[in-house]
Structure formats: C-alpha cells, structure tokens
Short mmCIF file of C-alpha atoms and ligand atoms in Angstrom, two decimals:
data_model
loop_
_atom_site.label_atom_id
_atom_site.label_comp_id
_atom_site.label_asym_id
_atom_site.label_seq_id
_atom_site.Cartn_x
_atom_site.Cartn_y
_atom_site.Cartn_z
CA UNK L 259 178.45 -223.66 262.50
CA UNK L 260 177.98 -223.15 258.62
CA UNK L 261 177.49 -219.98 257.54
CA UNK L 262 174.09 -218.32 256.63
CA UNK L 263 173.12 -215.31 254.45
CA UNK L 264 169.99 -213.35 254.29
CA UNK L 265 169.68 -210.15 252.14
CA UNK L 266 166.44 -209.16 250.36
CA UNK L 267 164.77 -205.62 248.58
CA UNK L 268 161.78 -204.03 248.56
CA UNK L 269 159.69 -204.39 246.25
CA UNK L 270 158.99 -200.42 244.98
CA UNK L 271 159.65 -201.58 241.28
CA UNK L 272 161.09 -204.19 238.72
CA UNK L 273 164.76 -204.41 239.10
CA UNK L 274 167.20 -202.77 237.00
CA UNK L 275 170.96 -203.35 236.05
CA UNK L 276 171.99 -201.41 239.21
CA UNK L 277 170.77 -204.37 240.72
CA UNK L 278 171.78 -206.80 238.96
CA UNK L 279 175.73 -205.96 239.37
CA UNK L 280 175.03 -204.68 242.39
CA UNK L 281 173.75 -207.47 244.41
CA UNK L 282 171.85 -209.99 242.02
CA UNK L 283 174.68 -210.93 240.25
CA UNK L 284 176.69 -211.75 243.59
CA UNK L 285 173.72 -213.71 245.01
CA UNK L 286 173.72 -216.11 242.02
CA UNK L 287 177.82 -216.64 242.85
CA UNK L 288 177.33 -217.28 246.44
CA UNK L 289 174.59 -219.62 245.97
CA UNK L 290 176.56 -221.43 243.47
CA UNK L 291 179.38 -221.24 245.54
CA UNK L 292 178.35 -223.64 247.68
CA UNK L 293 179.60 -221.88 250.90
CA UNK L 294 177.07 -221.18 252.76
CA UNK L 295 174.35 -223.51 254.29
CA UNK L 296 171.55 -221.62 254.03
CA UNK L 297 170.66 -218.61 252.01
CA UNK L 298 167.46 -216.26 252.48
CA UNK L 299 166.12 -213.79 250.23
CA UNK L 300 163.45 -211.95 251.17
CA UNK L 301 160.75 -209.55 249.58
CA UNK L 302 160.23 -206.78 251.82
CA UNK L 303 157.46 -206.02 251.67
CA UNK L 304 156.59 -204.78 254.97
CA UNK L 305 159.50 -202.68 254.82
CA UNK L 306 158.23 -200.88 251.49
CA UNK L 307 155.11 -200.07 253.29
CA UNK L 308 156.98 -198.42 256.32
CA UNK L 309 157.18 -195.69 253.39
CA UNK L 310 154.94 -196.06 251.27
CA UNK L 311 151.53 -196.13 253.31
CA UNK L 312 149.50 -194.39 250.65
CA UNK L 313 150.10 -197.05 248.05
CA UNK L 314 150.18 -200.50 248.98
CA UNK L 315 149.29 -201.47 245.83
CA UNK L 316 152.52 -200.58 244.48
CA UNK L 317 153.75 -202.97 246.50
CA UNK L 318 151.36 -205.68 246.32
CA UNK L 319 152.10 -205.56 242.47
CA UNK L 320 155.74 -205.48 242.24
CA UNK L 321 156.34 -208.56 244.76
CA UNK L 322 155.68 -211.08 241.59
CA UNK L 323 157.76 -208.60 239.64
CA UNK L 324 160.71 -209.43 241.72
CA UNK L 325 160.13 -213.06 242.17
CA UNK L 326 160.41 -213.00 238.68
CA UNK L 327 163.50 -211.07 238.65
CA UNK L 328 165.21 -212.93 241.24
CA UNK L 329 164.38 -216.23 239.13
CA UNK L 330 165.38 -214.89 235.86
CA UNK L 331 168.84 -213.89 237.01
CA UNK L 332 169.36 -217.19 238.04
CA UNK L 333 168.43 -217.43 241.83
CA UNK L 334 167.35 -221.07 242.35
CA UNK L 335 164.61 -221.88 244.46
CA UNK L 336 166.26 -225.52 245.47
CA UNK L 337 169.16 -223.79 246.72
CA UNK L 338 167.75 -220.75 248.32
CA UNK L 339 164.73 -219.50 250.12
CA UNK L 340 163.01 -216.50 248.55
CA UNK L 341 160.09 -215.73 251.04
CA UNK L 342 157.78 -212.79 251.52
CA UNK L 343 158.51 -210.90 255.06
CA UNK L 344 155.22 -210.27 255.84
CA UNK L 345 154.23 -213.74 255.65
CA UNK L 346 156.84 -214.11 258.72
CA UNK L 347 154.57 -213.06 261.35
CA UNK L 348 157.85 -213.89 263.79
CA UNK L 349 159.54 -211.22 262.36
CA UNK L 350 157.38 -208.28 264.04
CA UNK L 351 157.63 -209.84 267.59
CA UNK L 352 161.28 -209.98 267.48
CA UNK L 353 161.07 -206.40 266.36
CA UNK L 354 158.81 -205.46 269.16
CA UNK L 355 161.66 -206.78 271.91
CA UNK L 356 164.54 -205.64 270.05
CA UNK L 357 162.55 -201.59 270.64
CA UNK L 358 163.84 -201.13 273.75
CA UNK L 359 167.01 -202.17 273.26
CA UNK L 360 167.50 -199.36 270.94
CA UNK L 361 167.01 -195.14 271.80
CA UNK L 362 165.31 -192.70 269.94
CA UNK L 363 168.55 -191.00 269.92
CA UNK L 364 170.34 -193.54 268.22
CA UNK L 365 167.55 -193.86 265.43
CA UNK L 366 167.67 -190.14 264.80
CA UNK L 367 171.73 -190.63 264.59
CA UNK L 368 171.22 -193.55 261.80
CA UNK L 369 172.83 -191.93 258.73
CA UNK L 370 170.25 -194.09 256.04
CA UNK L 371 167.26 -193.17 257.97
CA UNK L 372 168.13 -189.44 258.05
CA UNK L 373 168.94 -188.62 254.50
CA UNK L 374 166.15 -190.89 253.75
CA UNK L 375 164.00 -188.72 255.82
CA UNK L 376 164.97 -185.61 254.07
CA UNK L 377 165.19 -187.27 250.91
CA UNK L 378 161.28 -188.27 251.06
CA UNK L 379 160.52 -184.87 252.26
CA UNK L 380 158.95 -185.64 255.41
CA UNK L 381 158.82 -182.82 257.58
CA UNK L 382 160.73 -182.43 260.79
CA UNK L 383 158.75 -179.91 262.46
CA UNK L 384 155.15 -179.63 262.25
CA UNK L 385 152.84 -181.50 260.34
CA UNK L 386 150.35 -179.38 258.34
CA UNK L 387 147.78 -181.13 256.01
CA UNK L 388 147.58 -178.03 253.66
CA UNK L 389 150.97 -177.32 252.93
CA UNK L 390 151.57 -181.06 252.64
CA UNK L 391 153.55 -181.28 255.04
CA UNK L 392 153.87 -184.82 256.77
CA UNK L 393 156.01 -186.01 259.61
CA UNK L 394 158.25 -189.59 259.74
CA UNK L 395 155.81 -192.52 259.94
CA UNK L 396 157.27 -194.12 262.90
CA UNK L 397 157.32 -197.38 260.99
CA UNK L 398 159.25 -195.78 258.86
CA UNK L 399 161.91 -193.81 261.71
CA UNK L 400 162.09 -197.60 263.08
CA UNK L 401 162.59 -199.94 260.22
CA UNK L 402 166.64 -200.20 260.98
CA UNK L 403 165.03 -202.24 264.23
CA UNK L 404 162.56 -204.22 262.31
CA UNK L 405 165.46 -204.59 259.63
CA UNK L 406 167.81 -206.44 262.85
CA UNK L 407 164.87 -208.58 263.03
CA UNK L 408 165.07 -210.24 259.54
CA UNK L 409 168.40 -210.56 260.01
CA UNK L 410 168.99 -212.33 263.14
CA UNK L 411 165.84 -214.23 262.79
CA UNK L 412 168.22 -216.22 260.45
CA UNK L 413 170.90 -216.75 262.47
CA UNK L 414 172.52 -214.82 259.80
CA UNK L 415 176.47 -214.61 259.67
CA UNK L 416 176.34 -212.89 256.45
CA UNK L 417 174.78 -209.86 254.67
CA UNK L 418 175.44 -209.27 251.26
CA UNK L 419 173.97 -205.43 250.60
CA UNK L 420 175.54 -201.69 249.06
CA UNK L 421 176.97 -199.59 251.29
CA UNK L 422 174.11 -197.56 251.97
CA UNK L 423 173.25 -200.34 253.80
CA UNK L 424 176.32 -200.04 256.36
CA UNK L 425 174.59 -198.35 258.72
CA UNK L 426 171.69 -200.91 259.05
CA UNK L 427 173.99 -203.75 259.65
CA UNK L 428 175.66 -201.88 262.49
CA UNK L 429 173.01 -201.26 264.34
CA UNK L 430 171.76 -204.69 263.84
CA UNK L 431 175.02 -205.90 265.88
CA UNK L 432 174.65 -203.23 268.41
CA UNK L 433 171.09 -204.63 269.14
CA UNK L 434 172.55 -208.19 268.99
CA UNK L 435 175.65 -207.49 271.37
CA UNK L 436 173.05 -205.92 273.65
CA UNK L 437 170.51 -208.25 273.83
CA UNK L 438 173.13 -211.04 274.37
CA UNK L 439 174.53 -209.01 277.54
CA UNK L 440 171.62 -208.60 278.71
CA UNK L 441 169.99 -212.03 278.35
CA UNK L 442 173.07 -214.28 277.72
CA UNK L 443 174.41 -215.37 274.47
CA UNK L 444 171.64 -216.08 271.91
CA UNK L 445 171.85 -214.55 268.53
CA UNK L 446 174.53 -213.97 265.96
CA UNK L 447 176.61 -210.97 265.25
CA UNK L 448 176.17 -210.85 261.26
CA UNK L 449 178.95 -209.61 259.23
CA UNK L 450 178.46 -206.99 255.95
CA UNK L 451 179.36 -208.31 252.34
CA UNK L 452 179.87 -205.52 250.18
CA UNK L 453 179.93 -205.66 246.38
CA UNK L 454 183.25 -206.13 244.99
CA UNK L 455 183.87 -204.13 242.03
CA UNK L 456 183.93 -200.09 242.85
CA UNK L 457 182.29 -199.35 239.76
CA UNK L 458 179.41 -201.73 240.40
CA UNK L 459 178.81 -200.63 243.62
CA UNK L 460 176.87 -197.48 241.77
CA UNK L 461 176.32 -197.94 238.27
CA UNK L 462 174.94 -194.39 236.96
CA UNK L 463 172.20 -193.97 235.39
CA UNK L 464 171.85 -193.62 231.16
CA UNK L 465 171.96 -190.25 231.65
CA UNK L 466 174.89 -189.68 233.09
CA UNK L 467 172.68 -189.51 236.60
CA UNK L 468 174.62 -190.93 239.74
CA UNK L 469 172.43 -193.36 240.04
CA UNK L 470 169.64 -195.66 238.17
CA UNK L 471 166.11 -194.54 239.39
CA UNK L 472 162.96 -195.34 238.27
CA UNK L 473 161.79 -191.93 239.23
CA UNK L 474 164.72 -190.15 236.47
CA UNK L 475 163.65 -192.82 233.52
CA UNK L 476 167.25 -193.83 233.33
CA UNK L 477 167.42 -197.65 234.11
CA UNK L 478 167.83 -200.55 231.91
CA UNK L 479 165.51 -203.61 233.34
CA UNK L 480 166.04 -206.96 233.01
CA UNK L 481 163.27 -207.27 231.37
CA UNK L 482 163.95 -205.15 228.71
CA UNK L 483 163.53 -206.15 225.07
CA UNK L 484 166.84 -206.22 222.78
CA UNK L 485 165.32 -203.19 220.98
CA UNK L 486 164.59 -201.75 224.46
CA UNK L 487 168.33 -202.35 225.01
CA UNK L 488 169.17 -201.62 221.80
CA UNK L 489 167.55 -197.85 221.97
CA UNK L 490 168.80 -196.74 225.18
CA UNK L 491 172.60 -197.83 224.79
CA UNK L 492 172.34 -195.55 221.38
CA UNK L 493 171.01 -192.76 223.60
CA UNK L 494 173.60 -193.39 226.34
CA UNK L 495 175.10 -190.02 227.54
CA UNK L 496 178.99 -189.92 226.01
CA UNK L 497 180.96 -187.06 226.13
CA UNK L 498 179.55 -184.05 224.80
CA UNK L 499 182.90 -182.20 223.64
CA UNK L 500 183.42 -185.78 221.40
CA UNK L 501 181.93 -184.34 218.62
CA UNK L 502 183.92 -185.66 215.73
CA UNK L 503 185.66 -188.86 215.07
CA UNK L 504 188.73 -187.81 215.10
CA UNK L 505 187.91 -185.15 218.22
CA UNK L 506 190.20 -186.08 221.58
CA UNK L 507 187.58 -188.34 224.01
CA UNK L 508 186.99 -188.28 227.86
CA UNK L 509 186.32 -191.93 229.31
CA UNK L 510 185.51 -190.23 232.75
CA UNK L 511 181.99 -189.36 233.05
CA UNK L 512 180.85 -191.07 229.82
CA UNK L 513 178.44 -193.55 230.85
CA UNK L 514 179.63 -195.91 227.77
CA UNK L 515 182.76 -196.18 229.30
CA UNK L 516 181.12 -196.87 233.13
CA UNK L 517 179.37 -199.56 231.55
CA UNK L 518 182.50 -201.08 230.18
CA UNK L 519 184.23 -201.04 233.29
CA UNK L 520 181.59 -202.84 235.05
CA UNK L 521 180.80 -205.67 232.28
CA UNK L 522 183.40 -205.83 229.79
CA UNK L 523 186.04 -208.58 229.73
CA UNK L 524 188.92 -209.44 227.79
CA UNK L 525 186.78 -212.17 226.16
CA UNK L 526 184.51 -209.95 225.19
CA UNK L 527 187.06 -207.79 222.94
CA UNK L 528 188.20 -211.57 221.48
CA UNK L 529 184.73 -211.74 220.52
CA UNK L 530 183.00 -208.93 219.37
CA UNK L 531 186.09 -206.05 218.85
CA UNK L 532 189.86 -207.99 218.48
CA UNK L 533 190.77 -204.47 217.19
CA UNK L 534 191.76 -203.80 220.82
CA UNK L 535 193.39 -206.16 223.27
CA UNK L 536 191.30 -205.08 226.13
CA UNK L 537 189.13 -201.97 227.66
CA UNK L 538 192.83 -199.93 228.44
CA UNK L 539 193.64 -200.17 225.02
CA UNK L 540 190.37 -198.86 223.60
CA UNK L 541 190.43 -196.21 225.99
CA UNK L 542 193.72 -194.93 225.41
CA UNK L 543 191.96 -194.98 221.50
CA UNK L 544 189.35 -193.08 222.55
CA UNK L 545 191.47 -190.54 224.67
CA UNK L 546 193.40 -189.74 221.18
CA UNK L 547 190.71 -189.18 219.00
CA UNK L 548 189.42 -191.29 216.10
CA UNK L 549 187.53 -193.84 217.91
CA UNK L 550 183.29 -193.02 217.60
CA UNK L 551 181.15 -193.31 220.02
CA UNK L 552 178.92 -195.75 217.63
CA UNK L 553 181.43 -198.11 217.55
CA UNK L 554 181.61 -198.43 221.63
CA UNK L 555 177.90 -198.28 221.43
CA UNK L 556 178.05 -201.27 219.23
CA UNK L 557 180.01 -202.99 221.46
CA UNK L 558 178.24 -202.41 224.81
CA UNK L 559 175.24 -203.76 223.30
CA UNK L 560 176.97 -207.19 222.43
CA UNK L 561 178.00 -207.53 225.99
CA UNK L 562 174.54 -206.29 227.29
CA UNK L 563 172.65 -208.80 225.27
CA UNK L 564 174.98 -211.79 226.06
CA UNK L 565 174.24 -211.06 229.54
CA UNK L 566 170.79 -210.50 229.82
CA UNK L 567 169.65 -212.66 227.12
CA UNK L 568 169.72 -215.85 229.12
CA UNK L 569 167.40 -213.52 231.98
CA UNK L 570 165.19 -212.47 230.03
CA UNK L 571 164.40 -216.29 228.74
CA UNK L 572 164.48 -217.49 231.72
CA UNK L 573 161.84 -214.88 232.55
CA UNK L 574 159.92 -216.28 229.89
CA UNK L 575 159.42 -219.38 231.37
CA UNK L 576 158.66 -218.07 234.79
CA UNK L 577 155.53 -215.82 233.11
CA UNK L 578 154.24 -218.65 231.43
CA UNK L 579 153.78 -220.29 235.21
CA UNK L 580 152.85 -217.59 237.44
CA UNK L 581 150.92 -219.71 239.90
CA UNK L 582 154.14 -221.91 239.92
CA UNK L 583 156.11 -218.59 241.37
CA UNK L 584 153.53 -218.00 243.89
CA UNK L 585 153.85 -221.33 245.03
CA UNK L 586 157.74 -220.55 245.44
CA UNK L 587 157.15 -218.16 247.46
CA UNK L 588 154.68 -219.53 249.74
CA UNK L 589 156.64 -222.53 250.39
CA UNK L 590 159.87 -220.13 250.56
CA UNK L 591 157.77 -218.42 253.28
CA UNK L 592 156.79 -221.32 255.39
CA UNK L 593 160.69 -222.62 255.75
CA UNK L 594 161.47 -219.00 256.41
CA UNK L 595 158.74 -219.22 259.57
CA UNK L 596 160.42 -222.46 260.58
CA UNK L 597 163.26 -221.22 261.12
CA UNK L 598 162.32 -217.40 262.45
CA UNK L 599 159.95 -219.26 264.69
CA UNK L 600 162.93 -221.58 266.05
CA UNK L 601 164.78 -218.16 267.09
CA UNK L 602 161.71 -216.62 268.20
CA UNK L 603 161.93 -219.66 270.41
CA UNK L 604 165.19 -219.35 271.99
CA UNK L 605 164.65 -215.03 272.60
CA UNK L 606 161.65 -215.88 274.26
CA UNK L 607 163.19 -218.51 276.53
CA UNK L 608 166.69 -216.24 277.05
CA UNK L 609 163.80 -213.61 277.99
CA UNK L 610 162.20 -215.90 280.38
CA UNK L 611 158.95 -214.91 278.95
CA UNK L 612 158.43 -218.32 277.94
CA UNK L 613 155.78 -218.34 281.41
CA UNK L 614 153.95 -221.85 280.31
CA UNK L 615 157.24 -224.08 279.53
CA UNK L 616 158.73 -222.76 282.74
CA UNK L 617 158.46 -225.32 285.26
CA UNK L 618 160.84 -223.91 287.50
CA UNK L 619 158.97 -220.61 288.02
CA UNK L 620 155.66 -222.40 287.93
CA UNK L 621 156.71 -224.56 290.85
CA UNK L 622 158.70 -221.06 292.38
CA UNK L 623 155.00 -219.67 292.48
CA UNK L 624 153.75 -222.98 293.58
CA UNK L 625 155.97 -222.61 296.37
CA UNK L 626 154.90 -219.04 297.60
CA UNK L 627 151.86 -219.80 297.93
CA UNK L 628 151.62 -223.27 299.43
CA UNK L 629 150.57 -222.84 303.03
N1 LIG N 172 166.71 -202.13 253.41
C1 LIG N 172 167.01 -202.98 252.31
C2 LIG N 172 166.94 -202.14 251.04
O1 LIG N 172 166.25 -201.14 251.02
C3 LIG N 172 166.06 -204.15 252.18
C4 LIG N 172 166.11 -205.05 253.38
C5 LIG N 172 165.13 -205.25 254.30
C6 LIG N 172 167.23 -205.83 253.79
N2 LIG N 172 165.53 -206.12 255.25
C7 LIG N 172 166.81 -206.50 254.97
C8 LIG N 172 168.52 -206.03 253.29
C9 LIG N 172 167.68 -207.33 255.68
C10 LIG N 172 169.39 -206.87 253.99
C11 LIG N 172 168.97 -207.51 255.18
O2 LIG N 172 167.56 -202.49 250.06
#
C-alpha cells in the first residue's frame, strides 16, 4: 500500500514564516515529491473552536486566509486535498468510538494538552464567573482523540507536524493499536515526520522572542508587502553589545543570524554578497568585528524577497478569485468525506455495529425466535 499523509492547522490567524519553514515549505516538497499517493490538508477548524468557543468568528474568517496561504506557497489543489474538517461530518463519529478507548487519566498525562491548559489559563480548580476563572472545555481536554480521528480517517501512514505535536501522534497509535486488538486489524499505525532543519523547527520571533506569535507582534506573514518585509528585517533584534562597526559580534541570539541559518544558501552569497564564500565565513566576520549589522540586514532581505515574492503573487491571483478557493475547498471536502466515510465504513463493520448489513445476526435473531 502507497503511502498517505494528512497534516493540517487551525485556522487562529494568517500564517507566518514559522510556518512556512516549519511545515509549509516541506508540504510543497512532499507533494512534489511524488511519494506519496494521497496527501490531505486540512483546516481545522473544529479543532480551533475546541478553544476558542467565544469567537467563532475568528475562525470562520481566517479559514479563506489559510486557503490562501496554503495556495500561495505553492500547495496544489490537483495534487492534494485541502478540505475543511468540519465539513467531514465522519470525523466526529470516529471520535465518539475512539472515547472509550482512551482514559481520562491518559488525557490529563498528554504533555500538549497540559501546558496548553495552563498556557490558556484555564483553571484547574473551581470555576468562578467573577474572578474569570474558567475550567477546560472538554472539547478542548479531548481534542488529542478527535485529532486520532483525522488522522486515521485517512488511512494515514504519515504525519508531517513540529514536535509539539509528538505527543498527539502517540496517542493516536495507542488508540489505533487498541482498537485493532480489540476489534481486529483495521486502521493504520501513522508514523511522525518532523521538520528537518533544527533551526526551522522554531524560528524566533523578530524580537528575539522564542517563538513567532501573533499575540507578541513579531511575525513576518506571507503576505507581507516588500516594505512590510523591508521594515521589520531593519528592526530585527541583533546584538545589542554590536554597537560599532568595528565592535566584536555575537551570531548566537541575533535573530539576523537565525534567519540566515534557516534560509541562506551558498547561492545566495554568489548572488547578492560574493564578499563571503558562505554563512561560516561571514560569521567568523562578524565574530571579529567590522562587519555591520546593515549590511546582513541587506542581505536577509534579498533572500526574504526571493522567497516570498513568488507567494505573495501567487496570492494575488488567488484574491482576485475568491469564489474559485471556496470551490477548492468544497470539492477538497467532499473527496475528504469519501474517503473518511469509506473508513467510517470498515470501524463500523469491525464494530459489528453495522446492525442492517448484518445478515448473519439478522438471521441469528431470526433464529431465536422462530418457534
Ligand atoms: N493540532 C494541530 C495544530 O495545532 C492541527 C491538527 C489538527 C493536526 N488535526 C491534525 C495536525 C491532524 C496533524 C494531524 O497545529
């Protein structure tokens, strides 16, 4: 059997360059790479409102916004399906069997879900409307189940996603290796794909911030103008004690530098700075002193644009034919329900709960009964 991915996001926001080398950018190499048989991308969106409760029109907003950016960095709708998961009705029914294959226990020992609790600030203990304090939706507590769902609705062998993902896929094969024992061998045991360049993986913020977040105002989009672009590479956070030319540099820390190591290629330094063979020999510059921080500015930008120049055209096109998107993702939605509904099938059947197609327990009853 060929092999079959299925990844998605949920759409909380446009995406940023975090996502782009984080995931995007793979997506657009796998598809192209001709390996897989099928590949499913999916706008959660039902996922986003397992959080997000008070404003689903966040959500309902941002779905086009990442159709577009899905499009624009090159995902093709011939050779992938981008569908909306709550158009995949399928989806919750598997969820609803796969909840008691899985204990409370184990969803309170789920890594994501509890720093994501704490992170969000829902309380623990008691809820109390005046201080604002609000316990876990359980939508929320259960989405790693609902997440096992979209997975092995697929048939999925492969799931490309950041490590803060890790946990998600594990219990997704714990709740596939049980529901095989228990009702015989139905659904596949999906494998992780994690980025593959370390400094991708997390690419900080301009700010110097761990990590890009819409909430910290320190993302790049990819749909930022060039003079969007162009204004916060200037304002990129360096290294403060760099304060002259000719002053010793640190390469650790300075976001510049972070940047570089994700994007920059020898080619590049052909093109746009030949002063330096490649990124270890402008470093080791740096590290001396004399090398200014305009001057890698400069440079980042000229990589920056060459890459996200093609996106944002392509984006271009997309916004002049919104109705066209929409369109991709309906009919990306009704293969996706094909095929979920195929799976559905089978669990149903390994679950004998398929009553009405069971003519051997139909003529069992028949049976009991006859006098
Ligand atoms: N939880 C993922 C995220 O927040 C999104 C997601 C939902 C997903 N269902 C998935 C990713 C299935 C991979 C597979 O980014």
């Amino acid at each position: 059997m060929g092999k079959i991915i299925l990844t998605g996001d949920r759409p909380t926001g446009k995406l940023h360059l975090g996502h782009y080398v984080g995931s995007l950018r793979r997506r657009v190499e796998l598809q192209n790479s001709g390996e897989f048989e099928k590949i499913f991308i999916m706008i959660a969106d039902a996922q986003a409102l397992t959080d997000n409760a008070d404003n689903p029109e966040k959500i309902r907003q941002n779905i086009i916004e990442v159709a577009l950016d899905y499009l624009s960095a090159g995902l093709d709708p011939e050779k992938v399906t981008i569908f909306i998961q709550s158009q995949v009705p399928e989806l919750c029914e598997l969820a609803f069997y796969y909840m008691n294959l899985v204990s409370v226990q184990r969803l309170q020992r789920n890594p994501t879900v509890k720093q994501e609790i704490q992170l969000r600030g829902f309380s623990e203990g008691d809820e109390d409307e005046n201080q604002n304090k609000k316990g876990t939706p359980v939508g929320f507590f259960t989405y790693p189940i609902s997440q096992a769902s979209d997975i092995t609705a697929f048939k999925a062998t492969t799931v490309p996603v950041g490590v803060d993902q890790a946990p998600m896929i594990e219990q997704t094969r714990e709740i596939v290796h049980k529901f095989n024992s228990v009702y015989g061998e139905t659904l596949v045991t999906p494998e992780m794909l994690l980025p593959e360049n370390a400094v991708c993986m997390r690419l900080p913020g301009t700010d110097g911030k761990a990590k890009m977040s819409k909430s910290l105002g320190n993302c790049i989009y990819l749909s930022d103008t060039t003079k969007e672009i162009k204004k916060k590479v200037n304002s990129m956070f360096t290294d403060p004690e760099h304060l002259q030319i000719t002053d010793p540099g640190h390469v650790e820390g300075n976001v510049v530098f972070t940047y570089l190591d994700a994007f920059s290629t020898d080619e590049h330094f052909a093109k746009y700075l030949p002063e330096y063979e490649n990124l270890d020999a402008m470093k080791e510059h740096y590290r001396r002193g004399g090398l200014g921080d305009g001057t890698c500015k400069k440079f980042l930008f000229n990589i920056m644009e060459e890459m996200l120049q093609p996106i944002r055209e392509r984006r271009a096109e997309y916004e002049k034919n919104i109705p066209e998107v929409y369109e991709i993702l309906k009919k990306g939605s009704e293969e996706a329900r094909r095929v979920a509904g195929q799976t559905l099938a089978e669990v149903r059947k390994a679950m004998k709960i398929d009553y009405f197609d069971d003519a051997e327990l139909i003529a069992e009853h028949t049976k009991k009964y006859q006098k």
